[in-house]
C-alpha positions as a printed NumPy array, in Angstrom:
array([[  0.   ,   0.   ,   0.   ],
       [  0.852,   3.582,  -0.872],
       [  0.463,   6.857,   0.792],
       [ -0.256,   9.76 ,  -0.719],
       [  0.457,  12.94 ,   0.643],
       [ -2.257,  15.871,  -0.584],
       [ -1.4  ,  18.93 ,  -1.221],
       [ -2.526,  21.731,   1.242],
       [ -1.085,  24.324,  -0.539],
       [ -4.423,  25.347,  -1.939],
       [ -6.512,  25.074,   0.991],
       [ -3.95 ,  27.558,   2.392],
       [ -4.092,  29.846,  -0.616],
       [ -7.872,  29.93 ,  -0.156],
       [ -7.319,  31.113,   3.98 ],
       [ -5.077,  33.774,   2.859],
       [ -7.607,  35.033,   0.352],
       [-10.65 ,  34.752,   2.931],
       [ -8.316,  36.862,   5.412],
       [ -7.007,  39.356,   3.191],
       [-10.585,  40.205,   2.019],
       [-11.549,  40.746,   5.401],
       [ -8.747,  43.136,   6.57 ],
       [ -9.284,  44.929,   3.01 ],
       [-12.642,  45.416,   3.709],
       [-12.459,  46.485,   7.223],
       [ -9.87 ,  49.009,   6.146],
       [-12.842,  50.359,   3.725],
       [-14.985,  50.418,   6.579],
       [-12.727,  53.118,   8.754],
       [-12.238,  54.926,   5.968],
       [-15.61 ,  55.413,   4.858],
       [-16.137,  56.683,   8.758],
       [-13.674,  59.359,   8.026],
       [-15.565,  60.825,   4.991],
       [-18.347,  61.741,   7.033],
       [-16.157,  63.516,   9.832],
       [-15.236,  66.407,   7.419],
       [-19.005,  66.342,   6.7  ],
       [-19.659,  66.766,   9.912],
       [-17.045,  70.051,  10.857],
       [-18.78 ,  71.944,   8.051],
       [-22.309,  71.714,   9.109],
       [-21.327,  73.079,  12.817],
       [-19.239,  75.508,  11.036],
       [-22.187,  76.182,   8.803],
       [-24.218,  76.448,  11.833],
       [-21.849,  78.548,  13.667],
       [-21.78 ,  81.529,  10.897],
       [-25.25 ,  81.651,  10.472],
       [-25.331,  82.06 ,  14.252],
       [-22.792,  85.107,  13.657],
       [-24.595,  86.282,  10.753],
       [-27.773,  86.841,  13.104],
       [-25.983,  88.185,  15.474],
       [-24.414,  90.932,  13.511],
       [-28.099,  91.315,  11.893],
       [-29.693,  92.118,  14.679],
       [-27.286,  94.347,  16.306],
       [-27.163,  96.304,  13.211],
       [-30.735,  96.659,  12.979],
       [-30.97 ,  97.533,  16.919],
       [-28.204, 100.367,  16.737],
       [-28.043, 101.538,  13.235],
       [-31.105, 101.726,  11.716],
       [-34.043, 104.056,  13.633],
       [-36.516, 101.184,  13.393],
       [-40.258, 101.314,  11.471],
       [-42.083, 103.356,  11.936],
       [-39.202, 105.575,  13.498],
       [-41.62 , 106.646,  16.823],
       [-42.497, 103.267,  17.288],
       [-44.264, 101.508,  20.113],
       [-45.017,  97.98 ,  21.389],
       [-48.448,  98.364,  19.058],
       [-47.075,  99.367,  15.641],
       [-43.813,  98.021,  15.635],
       [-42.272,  96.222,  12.503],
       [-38.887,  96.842,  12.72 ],
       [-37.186,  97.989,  16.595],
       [-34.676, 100.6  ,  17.643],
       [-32.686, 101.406,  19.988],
       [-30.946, 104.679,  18.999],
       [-32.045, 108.389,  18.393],
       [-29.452, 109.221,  16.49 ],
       [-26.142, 106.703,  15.482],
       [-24.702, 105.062,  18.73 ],
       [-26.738, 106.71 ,  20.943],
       [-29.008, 104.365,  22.673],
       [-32.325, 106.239,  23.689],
       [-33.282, 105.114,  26.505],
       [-37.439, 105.133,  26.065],
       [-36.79 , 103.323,  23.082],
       [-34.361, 100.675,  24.655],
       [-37.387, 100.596,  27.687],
       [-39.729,  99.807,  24.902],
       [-38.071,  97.34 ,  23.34 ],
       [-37.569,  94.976,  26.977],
       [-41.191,  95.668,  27.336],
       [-42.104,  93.87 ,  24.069],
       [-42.403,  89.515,  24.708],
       [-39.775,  87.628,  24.027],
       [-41.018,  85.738,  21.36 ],
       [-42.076,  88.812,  19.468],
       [-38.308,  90.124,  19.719],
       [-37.095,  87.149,  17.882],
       [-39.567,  87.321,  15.111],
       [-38.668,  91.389,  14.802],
       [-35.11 ,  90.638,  14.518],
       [-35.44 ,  87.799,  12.419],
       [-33.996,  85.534,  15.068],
       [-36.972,  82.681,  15.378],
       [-34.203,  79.376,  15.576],
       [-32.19 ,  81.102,  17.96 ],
       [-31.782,  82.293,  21.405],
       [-30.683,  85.653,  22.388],
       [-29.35 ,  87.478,  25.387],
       [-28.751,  91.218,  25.2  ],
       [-26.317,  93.165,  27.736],
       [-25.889,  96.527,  28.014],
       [-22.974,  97.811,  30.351],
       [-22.602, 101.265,  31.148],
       [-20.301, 101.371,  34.865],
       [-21.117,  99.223,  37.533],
       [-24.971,  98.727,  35.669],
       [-26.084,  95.981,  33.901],
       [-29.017,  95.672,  31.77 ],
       [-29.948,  92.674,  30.484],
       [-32.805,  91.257,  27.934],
       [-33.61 ,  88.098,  26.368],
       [-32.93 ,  84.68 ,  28.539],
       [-29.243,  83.422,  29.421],
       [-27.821,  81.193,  26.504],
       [-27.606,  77.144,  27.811],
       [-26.345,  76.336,  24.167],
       [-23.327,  74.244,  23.865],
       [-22.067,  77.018,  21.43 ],
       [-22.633,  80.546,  21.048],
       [-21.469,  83.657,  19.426],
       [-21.349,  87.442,  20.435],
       [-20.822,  91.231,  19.14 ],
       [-19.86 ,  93.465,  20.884],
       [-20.922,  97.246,  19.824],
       [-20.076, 100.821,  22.147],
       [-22.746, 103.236,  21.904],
       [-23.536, 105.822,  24.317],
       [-25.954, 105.443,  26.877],
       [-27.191, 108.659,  29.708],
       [-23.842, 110.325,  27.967],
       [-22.064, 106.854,  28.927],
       [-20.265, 104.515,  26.956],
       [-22.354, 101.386,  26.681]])
């Protein structure tokens, strides 16, 4: 009687294939989870200007523009002021506009998605508006105007 040997060479060709496919694909695999990461840094960038964009928005329309109509009040207002003249914060106006809701601020200024908060410093006083900002993120602008004669 004989004995043959067989060959394992192919069965061990075949295992080398089988394990090469999976590393090759599980290579694919991490790098298709890094396409989506730059994906993901320009929507909160995305996000982030628009936040800015608002921002500057509505401080522009706040202190350089003299609001519509210009003698506006919490009944007639389409468009709110806070200045008399440019960078100078009138204060019946500014008590006007903290007297309006809220919600109706936001849709003046254009500002539904967002939240605001509104300081005004002027020495040792602080006046604030809006409600205090709990968002992971958030932008400001800072403006001087004069306030009572004050820098504000």
């Amino acid at each position: 009687m004989e004995l043959k040997l067989i060959n394992n060479k192919a069965q061990v060709a075949m295992i080398d294939l089988v394990i090469a496919f999976v590393i090759a694909f599980g290579l694919v695999a991490v790098l298709l989870s890094y396409i989506d990461l730059p994906t993901e840094v320009i929507n909160d960038r995305v996000q982030t200007e628009d936040k800015l964009i608002k921002a500057i928005e509505s401080t522009n329309i706040l202190l350089y523009s003299h609001g519509f109509p210009t003698n506006w009040d919490q009944n007639n207002v389409e468009i709110p002021s806070l200045i008399k003249s440019p960078n100078l914060i009138d204060s019946k106006k500014l008590n006007q506009f903290r007297n309006l809701s809220y919600e109706k601020k936001k849709e003046l200024l254009n500002i539904n998605d967002f939240n605001y908060t509104l300081t005004i410093k002027v020495d040792n006083t602080t006046i604030t508006d809006g409600i205090t900002n709990i968002d992971l993120e958030a932008v400001a602008v800072n403006r001087i105007a004069l306030l009572g004669g004050k820098y504000a």
